[in-house]
Coordinates of C-alpha atoms in Angstrom, one line a residue:
Chain L
M1 CA 31.1 271.5 49.4
A2 CA 33.7 268.8 49.7
T3 CA 33.7 269.0 53.5
L4 CA 30.0 267.9 53.8
P5 CA 29.6 264.6 55.6
R6 CA 29.1 261.8 53.2
T7 CA 25.8 260.4 54.6
R8 CA 24.5 258.6 51.6
P9 CA 21.1 260.0 50.8
K10 CA 22.1 263.5 51.6
Y11 CA 25.3 263.2 49.6
R12 CA 23.6 261.8 46.6
R13 CA 21.0 264.5 46.7
L14 CA 23.7 267.1 46.8
V15 CA 25.5 265.5 43.8
W16 CA 22.2 265.5 41.9
R17 CA 21.5 269.1 42.7
N18 CA 25.0 270.2 41.7
T19 CA 24.7 268.2 38.4
V20 CA 21.5 269.9 37.6
A21 CA 22.9 273.3 38.5
G22 CA 26.1 272.7 36.6
W23 CA 24.4 271.6 33.4
S24 CA 21.9 274.4 33.5
F25 CA 24.8 276.9 33.5
I26 CA 26.7 275.1 30.7
L27 CA 23.7 274.2 28.5
P28 CA 23.1 277.5 26.6
N29 CA 26.7 277.5 25.3
F30 CA 27.0 273.7 25.1
I31 CA 24.1 273.3 22.6
G32 CA 25.8 275.7 20.2
F33 CA 29.2 274.2 20.9
V34 CA 28.2 270.6 20.3
G35 CA 26.2 271.5 17.1
L36 CA 28.6 273.8 15.6
T37 CA 32.0 272.7 16.7
L38 CA 32.1 269.1 18.1
L39 CA 29.7 267.7 15.5
P40 CA 31.5 269.2 12.5
V41 CA 34.9 268.0 13.8
A42 CA 33.4 264.4 14.1
V43 CA 31.7 264.6 10.7
L44 CA 35.0 265.7 9.1
F45 CA 36.3 262.2 9.6
Y46 CA 33.3 260.8 7.7
V47 CA 33.3 263.3 4.8
A48 CA 37.0 262.8 4.1
F49 CA 36.2 259.2 3.1
T50 CA 33.4 260.2 0.7
N51 CA 32.9 261.8 -2.6
W52 CA 30.6 264.7 -1.8
N53 CA 29.5 268.0 -3.3
V54 CA 27.0 270.6 -2.0
F55 CA 23.8 269.2 -3.6
G56 CA 24.7 265.6 -4.1
V57 CA 24.7 262.7 -1.7
A58 CA 27.8 261.4 0.1
E59 CA 29.3 258.4 -1.7
W60 CA 31.7 256.3 0.4
T61 CA 35.0 255.9 -1.4
G62 CA 37.2 254.6 1.3
T63 CA 40.8 256.0 1.2
A64 CA 40.5 257.2 -2.4
N65 CA 40.8 260.9 -1.4
F66 CA 44.0 260.1 0.5
R67 CA 45.5 258.2 -2.3
R68 CA 44.7 261.1 -4.6
L69 CA 46.4 263.4 -2.2
W70 CA 49.6 261.3 -2.4
S71 CA 50.0 262.1 -6.1
D72 CA 48.6 265.6 -6.1
A73 CA 51.5 268.0 -6.8
S74 CA 49.5 271.1 -5.7
F75 CA 48.8 269.5 -2.3
W76 CA 52.5 268.9 -1.8
T77 CA 53.3 272.5 -2.8
A78 CA 50.7 273.8 -0.4
L79 CA 52.1 271.6 2.4
R80 CA 55.7 272.7 1.6
N81 CA 54.7 276.4 1.6
T82 CA 52.8 276.0 4.9
V83 CA 55.9 274.5 6.5
Y84 CA 58.1 277.2 4.9
Y85 CA 55.8 279.9 6.5
A86 CA 55.8 278.2 9.9
V87 CA 59.6 277.5 10.0
F88 CA 60.4 281.2 9.6
H89 CA 57.3 282.8 11.2
I90 CA 57.6 280.9 14.5
P91 CA 61.2 281.7 15.5
L92 CA 61.0 285.2 14.1
T93 CA 57.8 286.1 15.9
L94 CA 59.1 284.4 19.1
A95 CA 62.3 286.4 19.1
A96 CA 60.6 289.7 18.2
A97 CA 57.9 289.2 20.8
L98 CA 60.4 288.3 23.5
G99 CA 62.7 291.2 22.6
L100 CA 59.8 293.7 22.7
A101 CA 58.6 292.2 26.0
L102 CA 62.1 292.6 27.6
L103 CA 62.3 296.2 26.3
L104 CA 58.9 297.0 27.6
N105 CA 59.2 295.3 31.0
R106 CA 61.1 298.3 32.4
K107 CA 60.3 301.4 34.2
L108 CA 60.5 303.8 31.3
R109 CA 58.4 306.8 30.6
G110 CA 55.7 306.1 28.0
V111 CA 56.0 302.3 28.4
R112 CA 52.2 302.0 28.2
F113 CA 52.1 303.9 24.9
F114 CA 54.7 301.6 23.4
R115 CA 52.8 298.5 24.5
T116 CA 49.7 299.9 22.9
V117 CA 51.6 300.6 19.7
A118 CA 53.1 297.1 19.6
F119 CA 49.7 295.5 20.1
F120 CA 47.9 297.8 17.5
P121 CA 48.7 295.8 14.3
Y122 CA 47.0 292.7 15.9
I123 CA 43.6 294.4 16.2
T124 CA 43.5 295.9 12.7
S125 CA 41.9 294.1 9.8
I126 CA 43.7 291.8 7.5
V127 CA 42.3 293.4 4.4
A128 CA 43.5 296.9 5.3
I129 CA 46.9 295.6 6.4
A130 CA 47.4 293.5 3.3
V131 CA 46.6 296.4 0.9
V132 CA 48.8 298.9 2.8
W133 CA 51.8 296.4 2.8
N134 CA 51.3 295.7 -0.8
Q135 CA 51.7 299.4 -1.5
L136 CA 54.8 299.5 0.7
F137 CA 56.2 296.5 -1.0
S138 CA 55.5 297.8 -4.5
P139 CA 58.6 296.8 -6.5
E140 CA 59.0 300.0 -8.5
Y141 CA 57.4 302.8 -6.5
G142 CA 57.2 301.4 -3.0
P143 CA 59.0 303.1 -0.1
I144 CA 60.6 299.8 1.0
N145 CA 62.5 299.3 -2.2
A146 CA 63.2 303.1 -2.3
L147 CA 64.8 302.7 1.1
L148 CA 66.8 299.6 0.0
G149 CA 68.0 301.6 -3.1
A150 CA 69.1 304.4 -0.9
V151 CA 71.3 302.2 1.2
G152 CA 72.9 300.8 -1.9
V153 CA 70.9 297.7 -2.8
D154 CA 71.2 297.6 -6.5
N155 CA 68.7 294.9 -7.3
P156 CA 65.9 295.2 -4.7
P157 CA 63.5 292.2 -4.4
G158 CA 60.3 292.0 -6.4
W159 CA 58.4 291.1 -3.2
T160 CA 54.8 290.0 -3.9
A161 CA 55.4 290.2 -7.6
S162 CA 58.2 287.6 -7.5
A163 CA 57.8 283.9 -6.8
T164 CA 61.0 283.8 -4.7
W165 CA 60.2 286.9 -2.6
S166 CA 56.5 286.6 -2.1
M167 CA 56.7 284.2 0.8
P168 CA 59.3 286.3 2.7
A169 CA 57.1 289.3 2.2
V170 CA 54.1 287.5 3.7
I171 CA 56.3 286.2 6.6
I172 CA 57.4 289.8 7.3
V173 CA 53.9 291.1 7.5
G174 CA 52.7 288.1 9.5
T175 CA 55.5 288.7 12.1
W176 CA 54.8 292.4 12.2
R177 CA 51.1 291.7 12.8
Y178 CA 51.4 289.0 15.5
M179 CA 54.5 289.9 17.5
G180 CA 52.6 292.4 19.7
Y181 CA 50.1 289.8 20.7
Y182 CA 52.8 287.3 21.8
M183 CA 54.7 290.2 23.4
L184 CA 51.8 290.6 25.8
L185 CA 51.9 287.0 26.8
F186 CA 55.6 287.3 27.5
L187 CA 55.1 290.5 29.5
A188 CA 52.5 288.7 31.6
G189 CA 55.1 285.9 32.1
L190 CA 57.9 288.3 33.0
Q191 CA 55.8 289.9 35.7
T192 CA 55.6 286.6 37.5
I193 CA 59.4 286.4 37.9
P194 CA 60.3 287.7 41.4
A195 CA 62.5 290.9 41.3
Q196 CA 64.6 289.4 44.2
L197 CA 66.0 286.8 41.8
Y198 CA 67.5 289.6 39.6
E199 CA 68.8 291.4 42.7
A200 CA 70.5 288.3 43.9
A201 CA 72.0 287.6 40.5
E202 CA 73.3 291.1 40.4
T203 CA 75.0 291.0 43.8
D204 CA 76.6 287.8 42.6
G205 CA 78.0 289.8 39.7
A206 CA 76.1 288.2 36.9
S207 CA 76.2 290.1 33.6
P208 CA 73.0 291.1 31.9
W209 CA 73.4 288.2 29.5
Q210 CA 73.9 285.7 32.4
R211 CA 70.9 287.2 34.2
F212 CA 68.9 286.6 31.0
V213 CA 70.1 283.0 30.6
H214 CA 69.9 282.0 34.2
V215 CA 66.9 284.0 35.6
T216 CA 64.7 285.2 32.7
M217 CA 64.7 282.1 30.5
P218 CA 63.9 279.6 33.2
G219 CA 61.3 281.9 34.7
L220 CA 59.6 282.2 31.3
R221 CA 59.6 278.5 30.5
H222 CA 55.9 278.0 30.9
T223 CA 55.1 281.1 28.9
T224 CA 57.5 280.2 26.1
F225 CA 55.9 276.8 25.9
F226 CA 52.4 278.2 25.8
V227 CA 53.4 280.8 23.2
T228 CA 55.0 278.2 21.0
V229 CA 51.9 276.0 21.0
L230 CA 49.7 278.9 20.1
L231 CA 52.1 280.2 17.5
T232 CA 52.4 276.8 15.9
I233 CA 48.7 276.4 15.4
E234 CA 48.4 280.0 14.2
S235 CA 51.2 279.5 11.6
F236 CA 49.8 276.3 10.2
K237 CA 46.3 277.7 9.8
V238 CA 47.5 280.9 8.1
F239 CA 45.0 282.0 5.5
D240 CA 43.4 285.4 5.3
L241 CA 46.7 287.3 5.2
I242 CA 48.0 285.3 2.3
L243 CA 44.7 285.2 0.4
V244 CA 44.3 289.0 0.5
M245 CA 48.0 289.8 0.0
T246 CA 49.0 287.4 -2.8
G247 CA 46.0 285.2 -3.5
G248 CA 48.5 282.3 -3.2
G249 CA 50.6 283.6 -6.0
P250 CA 52.5 284.4 -8.1
G251 CA 51.9 280.9 -9.5
Q252 CA 51.6 278.7 -6.4
S253 CA 54.5 280.3 -4.6
T254 CA 52.4 281.2 -1.5
L255 CA 49.6 278.6 -1.7
V256 CA 49.1 277.2 1.8
L257 CA 47.0 274.3 3.1
S258 CA 44.1 276.4 4.4
Q259 CA 43.8 278.1 1.1
Y260 CA 43.9 274.8 -0.7
I261 CA 41.1 273.5 1.4
Y262 CA 39.1 276.6 0.5
Q263 CA 39.8 276.2 -3.2
K264 CA 38.9 272.5 -3.4
G265 CA 35.9 272.9 -1.1
F266 CA 34.3 276.2 -1.8
E267 CA 35.5 277.0 -5.3
E268 CA 35.4 273.5 -6.8
N269 CA 32.7 271.9 -4.6
Q270 CA 34.9 268.8 -3.9
F271 CA 33.9 268.6 -0.2
G272 CA 35.2 265.1 0.2
Y273 CA 38.6 265.8 -1.2
A274 CA 38.9 269.1 0.7
S275 CA 38.1 267.3 3.9
A276 CA 40.9 264.9 3.3
V277 CA 43.3 268.0 3.1
S278 CA 41.6 269.2 6.3
I279 CA 42.4 266.0 8.0
V280 CA 46.1 266.5 7.1
L281 CA 46.0 270.0 8.6
F282 CA 44.2 268.8 11.6
A283 CA 46.7 265.9 12.1
I284 CA 49.7 268.3 11.8
C285 CA 48.3 270.8 14.4
F286 CA 47.1 268.1 16.7
G287 CA 50.4 266.0 16.3
I288 CA 52.6 269.0 17.0
T289 CA 50.6 270.1 20.0
V290 CA 50.8 266.6 21.5
I291 CA 54.5 266.4 20.9
Q292 CA 55.0 269.9 22.5
F293 CA 53.0 268.8 25.5
W294 CA 55.0 265.6 25.8
V295 CA 58.4 267.4 25.5
N296 CA 57.3 270.0 28.0
K297 CA 56.2 267.4 30.5
R298 CA 59.5 265.5 30.2
R299 CA 61.5 268.7 30.7
N300 CA 59.5 269.6 33.8
S301 CA 59.9 266.2 35.5
Chain Q
M1 CA 47.2 266.3 28.4
T2 CA 44.7 267.5 31.0
A3 CA 42.7 270.7 31.2
T4 CA 44.9 272.1 33.9
D5 CA 48.0 271.6 31.7
L6 CA 46.8 274.2 29.3
S7 CA 45.5 276.6 31.9
T8 CA 48.4 276.6 34.4
P9 CA 51.2 278.2 32.3
V10 CA 49.3 281.4 32.0
P11 CA 49.5 283.7 35.0
A12 CA 46.3 285.2 36.3
I13 CA 45.5 288.9 35.7
V14 CA 48.0 291.1 37.4
P15 CA 46.1 293.9 39.1
P16 CA 47.1 297.3 37.8
G17 CA 49.5 299.2 40.0
N18 CA 51.1 295.9 41.3
H19 CA 53.6 295.8 38.4
A20 CA 56.3 297.7 40.2
T21 CA 57.4 294.7 42.3
S22 CA 58.7 292.8 39.3
V23 CA 59.4 295.6 36.8
R24 CA 63.1 296.2 36.9
R25 CA 64.5 299.7 37.0
V26 CA 66.9 300.7 34.4
R27 CA 70.0 302.0 36.3
S28 CA 72.5 303.4 33.9
R29 CA 71.8 306.5 31.8
G30 CA 73.4 304.9 28.8
G31 CA 71.2 301.8 29.1
R32 CA 68.1 304.0 29.3
L33 CA 69.1 306.0 26.3
L34 CA 69.8 302.8 24.3
G35 CA 66.4 301.4 25.4
Y36 CA 64.6 304.5 24.3
A37 CA 66.4 304.5 20.9
A38 CA 65.4 300.8 20.4
L39 CA 61.8 301.6 21.4
V40 CA 61.4 304.6 19.2
L41 CA 62.8 302.7 16.3
A42 CA 60.6 299.7 16.9
A43 CA 57.5 302.0 17.3
A44 CA 58.3 303.8 14.1
G45 CA 58.5 300.5 12.2
L46 CA 55.3 299.2 13.8
L47 CA 53.4 302.4 13.0
L48 CA 54.8 303.2 9.6
P49 CA 52.1 301.2 7.7
F50 CA 49.4 303.0 9.5
F51 CA 51.1 306.4 8.9
W52 CA 51.3 305.5 5.2
M53 CA 47.6 304.5 5.2
V54 CA 46.3 307.7 6.7
V55 CA 48.6 309.9 4.6
A56 CA 47.8 308.1 1.4
S57 CA 44.1 308.4 2.1
L58 CA 44.5 312.2 2.1
K59 CA 46.5 312.5 -1.1
T60 CA 45.3 312.8 -4.7
N61 CA 45.5 309.5 -6.5
N62 CA 48.6 310.5 -8.5
D63 CA 50.5 311.6 -5.4
V64 CA 50.3 308.2 -3.6
F65 CA 53.3 306.8 -5.5
T66 CA 55.8 309.6 -6.3
I67 CA 59.5 309.5 -6.4
P68 CA 61.0 310.8 -4.1
I69 CA 58.3 309.8 -1.6
T70 CA 56.2 312.6 -0.1
W71 CA 55.6 311.9 3.5
L72 CA 52.9 314.5 3.9
P73 CA 49.9 315.1 1.7
D74 CA 50.0 318.3 -0.3
P75 CA 47.3 319.3 -1.1
V76 CA 45.3 317.6 1.6
V77 CA 42.4 315.9 -0.1
W78 CA 39.5 315.5 2.4
R79 CA 37.2 314.8 -0.5
N80 CA 38.3 311.2 -0.6
Y81 CA 36.3 310.7 2.6
V82 CA 33.2 312.0 0.8
D83 CA 33.8 310.1 -2.4
I84 CA 34.1 306.7 -0.9
W85 CA 30.6 306.9 0.5
Q86 CA 29.3 307.7 -2.9
R87 CA 31.3 305.1 -4.8
S88 CA 30.8 302.2 -2.5
D89 CA 28.2 300.6 -0.2
M90 CA 30.1 301.6 2.8
T91 CA 26.9 302.2 4.9
T92 CA 25.7 298.7 4.2
W93 CA 29.0 297.1 5.0
L94 CA 29.5 299.0 8.2
R95 CA 25.9 298.3 9.3
N96 CA 26.2 294.6 8.7
T97 CA 29.6 294.4 10.5
L98 CA 28.4 296.4 13.4
L99 CA 25.3 294.3 13.8
L100 CA 27.2 291.0 13.6
S101 CA 29.9 292.3 16.0
V102 CA 27.4 293.4 18.6
V103 CA 25.2 290.2 18.5
V104 CA 28.2 287.8 18.5
T105 CA 29.8 289.7 21.3
F106 CA 26.6 289.7 23.4
L107 CA 26.1 286.0 22.9
Q108 CA 29.7 285.1 23.6
V109 CA 29.8 287.1 26.8
F110 CA 26.4 285.9 28.0
T111 CA 26.6 282.1 27.2
G112 CA 30.4 282.0 27.8
S113 CA 30.4 283.5 31.3
F114 CA 27.4 281.5 32.2
A115 CA 29.0 278.2 31.2
A116 CA 32.3 279.2 32.7
Y117 CA 30.5 279.6 36.1
G118 CA 29.3 276.0 35.8
F119 CA 32.8 274.8 35.0
A120 CA 34.6 276.9 37.6
R121 CA 32.3 276.8 40.6
V122 CA 29.9 273.9 40.4
R123 CA 31.3 270.4 41.0
F124 CA 29.5 267.5 39.2
P125 CA 30.5 264.2 37.7
G126 CA 32.1 264.4 34.2
R127 CA 32.8 268.1 34.5
D128 CA 36.5 268.0 33.8
L129 CA 36.1 265.7 30.8
L130 CA 33.6 268.1 29.4
F131 CA 35.9 271.0 29.8
L132 CA 38.7 269.1 28.2
A133 CA 36.5 268.9 25.1
Y134 CA 36.2 272.7 25.1
V135 CA 39.9 273.2 25.5
G136 CA 40.8 270.6 23.0
T137 CA 38.9 272.3 20.2
I138 CA 41.0 275.4 20.7
A139 CA 43.9 273.5 19.3
V140 CA 41.9 272.5 16.3
P141 CA 42.2 275.1 13.5
W142 CA 38.8 276.3 12.3
Q143 CA 40.0 275.8 8.7
S144 CA 40.1 272.1 9.2
Y145 CA 36.4 271.7 10.1
M146 CA 34.9 274.6 8.2
I147 CA 33.7 272.2 5.4
P148 CA 31.5 269.9 7.6
Q149 CA 30.3 273.0 9.4
F150 CA 29.3 274.6 6.1
I151 CA 27.5 271.5 5.0
L152 CA 25.6 271.5 8.3
M153 CA 24.7 275.2 7.9
S154 CA 23.5 274.7 4.4
K155 CA 21.2 271.9 5.5
L156 CA 19.8 274.2 8.1
H157 CA 19.3 276.8 5.3
L158 CA 21.4 279.3 7.3
S159 CA 24.1 279.9 4.7
N160 CA 23.9 283.2 3.0
T161 CA 22.3 284.8 6.0
L162 CA 23.8 286.9 8.7
W163 CA 22.7 284.2 11.2
S164 CA 25.4 281.8 9.9
I165 CA 28.1 284.1 11.2
V166 CA 26.3 284.6 14.5
A167 CA 26.0 280.8 14.8
I168 CA 29.6 279.9 14.0
Q169 CA 31.1 282.7 16.2
A170 CA 28.9 283.0 19.2
F171 CA 29.4 279.6 20.9
G172 CA 33.1 279.2 20.7
A173 CA 35.3 277.9 23.6
V174 CA 37.2 281.2 23.9
G175 CA 34.7 283.0 26.2
V176 CA 34.2 279.9 28.3
F177 CA 38.0 279.5 28.8
L178 CA 38.7 283.2 29.5
M179 CA 35.9 283.5 32.0
K180 CA 36.7 280.3 33.8
Q181 CA 40.3 281.5 34.3
F182 CA 39.0 284.6 35.8
Y183 CA 36.3 283.0 38.1
E184 CA 39.0 280.7 39.6
T185 CA 40.8 283.8 41.0
I186 CA 37.7 284.7 43.0
P187 CA 38.0 283.2 46.5
E188 CA 35.7 280.2 47.1
E189 CA 34.8 281.5 50.6
L190 CA 32.6 284.2 49.0
S191 CA 30.4 281.6 47.4
E192 CA 30.5 279.4 50.5
A193 CA 29.2 282.2 52.7
A194 CA 26.4 282.9 50.2
R195 CA 25.5 279.2 50.1
V196 CA 25.2 279.2 53.9
D197 CA 22.9 282.2 53.7
G198 CA 20.7 280.1 51.4
L199 CA 21.5 281.7 48.0
S200 CA 21.1 279.4 45.0
E201 CA 23.9 278.8 42.5
F202 CA 22.2 281.1 40.1
G203 CA 21.8 283.7 42.8
I204 CA 25.5 283.5 43.6
Y205 CA 26.3 284.0 39.9
R206 CA 23.9 286.9 39.5
R207 CA 24.5 288.8 42.8
I208 CA 28.2 288.1 43.6
I209 CA 30.2 286.7 40.7
L210 CA 28.8 288.8 37.9
P211 CA 29.4 292.2 39.6
L212 CA 33.0 291.2 40.4
S213 CA 33.8 290.1 36.9
R214 CA 33.1 293.3 35.1
P215 CA 36.8 293.8 34.0
A216 CA 37.0 290.3 32.6
L217 CA 33.6 290.6 30.9
A218 CA 34.8 293.9 29.3
S219 CA 38.0 292.3 28.0
L220 CA 36.1 289.4 26.6
A221 CA 33.6 291.7 24.9
L222 CA 36.4 293.8 23.4
L223 CA 38.2 290.7 22.2
M224 CA 35.1 289.3 20.6
F225 CA 34.1 292.6 19.0
T226 CA 37.4 293.1 17.3
T227 CA 37.6 289.5 16.2
T228 CA 34.2 289.5 14.6
W229 CA 34.8 292.9 13.1
N230 CA 38.0 291.8 11.4
D231 CA 36.9 288.3 10.4
Y232 CA 37.4 287.7 6.7
L233 CA 37.1 284.0 6.1
G234 CA 33.8 283.4 7.8
P235 CA 31.9 286.0 5.8
L236 CA 33.8 285.0 2.6
I237 CA 32.4 281.5 2.9
Y238 CA 28.9 282.3 4.1
L239 CA 27.8 285.7 2.9
R240 CA 27.4 285.5 -0.8
S241 CA 24.9 288.3 -1.5
P242 CA 26.3 291.8 -1.9
E243 CA 23.8 293.2 0.5
L244 CA 25.1 290.9 3.3
R245 CA 28.8 292.0 2.8
T246 CA 30.8 293.0 5.8
I247 CA 33.3 295.7 5.8
Q248 CA 36.2 293.3 5.1
L249 CA 34.5 291.7 2.2
G250 CA 33.2 295.0 0.9
L251 CA 36.6 296.6 1.1
N252 CA 38.2 293.7 -0.7
T253 CA 35.6 293.8 -3.6
F254 CA 36.2 297.6 -3.7
I255 CA 39.9 297.0 -4.1
S256 CA 39.5 294.6 -7.0
Q257 CA 37.0 296.9 -8.7
Y258 CA 39.0 300.1 -8.4
N259 CA 42.5 298.6 -8.2
A260 CA 44.2 301.8 -9.5
E261 CA 42.4 304.2 -7.1
Y262 CA 45.2 304.0 -4.5
A263 CA 44.1 306.9 -2.5
L264 CA 40.4 305.8 -2.3
I265 CA 41.5 302.3 -1.3
M266 CA 43.5 303.8 1.5
T267 CA 40.5 305.8 2.6
G268 CA 38.4 302.7 2.7
S269 CA 41.1 301.0 4.7
V270 CA 41.2 303.8 7.3
L271 CA 37.4 303.6 7.7
S272 CA 37.6 299.8 8.2
V273 CA 40.2 300.2 10.9
L274 CA 38.9 303.3 12.6
P275 CA 35.9 301.9 14.6
V276 CA 38.0 299.1 16.1
A277 CA 40.9 301.4 16.8
V278 CA 38.7 303.8 18.7
I279 CA 37.1 300.9 20.7
F280 CA 40.6 299.5 21.4
L281 CA 42.0 302.8 22.6
L282 CA 39.0 303.3 24.9
G283 CA 39.2 299.9 26.5
Q284 CA 42.8 299.2 26.0
R285 CA 43.6 298.4 29.6
Y286 CA 41.0 295.6 29.8
F287 CA 41.9 294.4 26.4
I288 CA 45.6 293.9 27.2
E289 CA 44.9 292.3 30.6
G290 CA 42.4 290.0 29.0
V291 CA 44.8 288.7 26.4
A292 CA 47.7 288.5 28.8
S293 CA 45.6 286.4 31.2
T294 CA 44.4 283.9 28.7
G295 CA 46.4 284.1 25.6
L296 CA 43.3 283.4 23.5
K297 CA 41.9 284.7 20.3
G298 CA 38.9 283.8 18.2

């Protein structure tokens, strides 16, 4: 297309024809996309500055919702818990996914089976997973505490029944569920590293650790970046898992931002206020993504 | 932050059978044994919850929690699988979920692949900016705009109908992004030759690109099917009537209703996982390639 001579009328006709063709392909999806994704995202920035419930009319209140946020203890708890979840979930999942990927990037018998096993938790439903793990975590009768007792832990944690241990329990399940998914991304990344690089490193007498640091890590830089971005967004929007496992409890010990939006919006009909919390969530995800892109770009240049 | 920035880090689909070039052989016998030990241990940890789920679903209720733990059901209670149908609306839940999953998957695959062709193969002014809007929304968590979306759907009188779930899931950016990545791996010369032969853009899509993209379409379909099947938050917000409940919502209400019926709850859980597990195992190759090539989820 680009090689066609740019004689004006002909060229303009071609551009016109391509524009019509391009739009006609995009349109069926675009209509839904604009109406149901782009428009709501734009409207969010309006609703957040209003007092609005389902049946009423929006009443412009300026920054009132945000000033209310500032002194809302539950909001700060939710924000703190979300950060708590992210700070542990991201590195844990990253490490587990990379570890699994390295193990499964070898010529071993049954490697396919193991990859499927690792990916399996990701495709199963949150409700089923949450209820099974709650049974496993059961403080008195659960197999996890039975195991801990058997290896000599006298005072095993109360897990989802305890305010201190509920978040670690949720993080463990989150990591278990998502590591297989990110493992796949790492596997795809590992397969782009040329085998010759490893052979060269080996003839130079590099130890396995040195090969990992000097060949694998640089080769995976793009993948690691991409995985971190996705994992960050996923961690900050965590919801279903926590809602079904702990309901945000005990107390507010596992209340996260997404759940707080749900509570304020759909349980208490405070759409305006919930939208203000939404903007905070949006800003965090967007801000972190931009920073990650910026850091990645600087490192690459 | 350009569109290509997000799409470049992810390698294209690696054709099966080509892996050997970069997969390292494990030389020493000790290393191999150690690797196997680590793998078996990891697999056991990953599968243990599922093992527990299936075993508990075949126990009597009193046997689920016993000390010491019994790892095999004795006696095996198949009756749980009959009881659950009688004590819950399993049929309704499964029917709703299946219906939603099939419709959403079809629309995602159809409109997604169509739009992706426009983005990948037709050049027109403003295209890249438009695509950036699609990619950009992937970084926006759904939870942050679910409220304005809900207001909109209520105004359209779609909330509390199955249509609401179809509408919010079917036009996402996921399908467009995944298919665009794939189309860009098909050599441009193919389309060029067809254009010289006088085929229209639609003809090229229909006769050349579509037949070539069957694996990518399959992986998108699998991804969308499982995502819709397992969705919890969407149905929780939109589907308020009991007869509209999906399997996830239904199972959760069942759990709160019969919270001491441990064995039956596990039976329901198995039934909620089973269909997706079967589909996943059947199409596992496409599925894994699809995720590896795009890194996307719904």
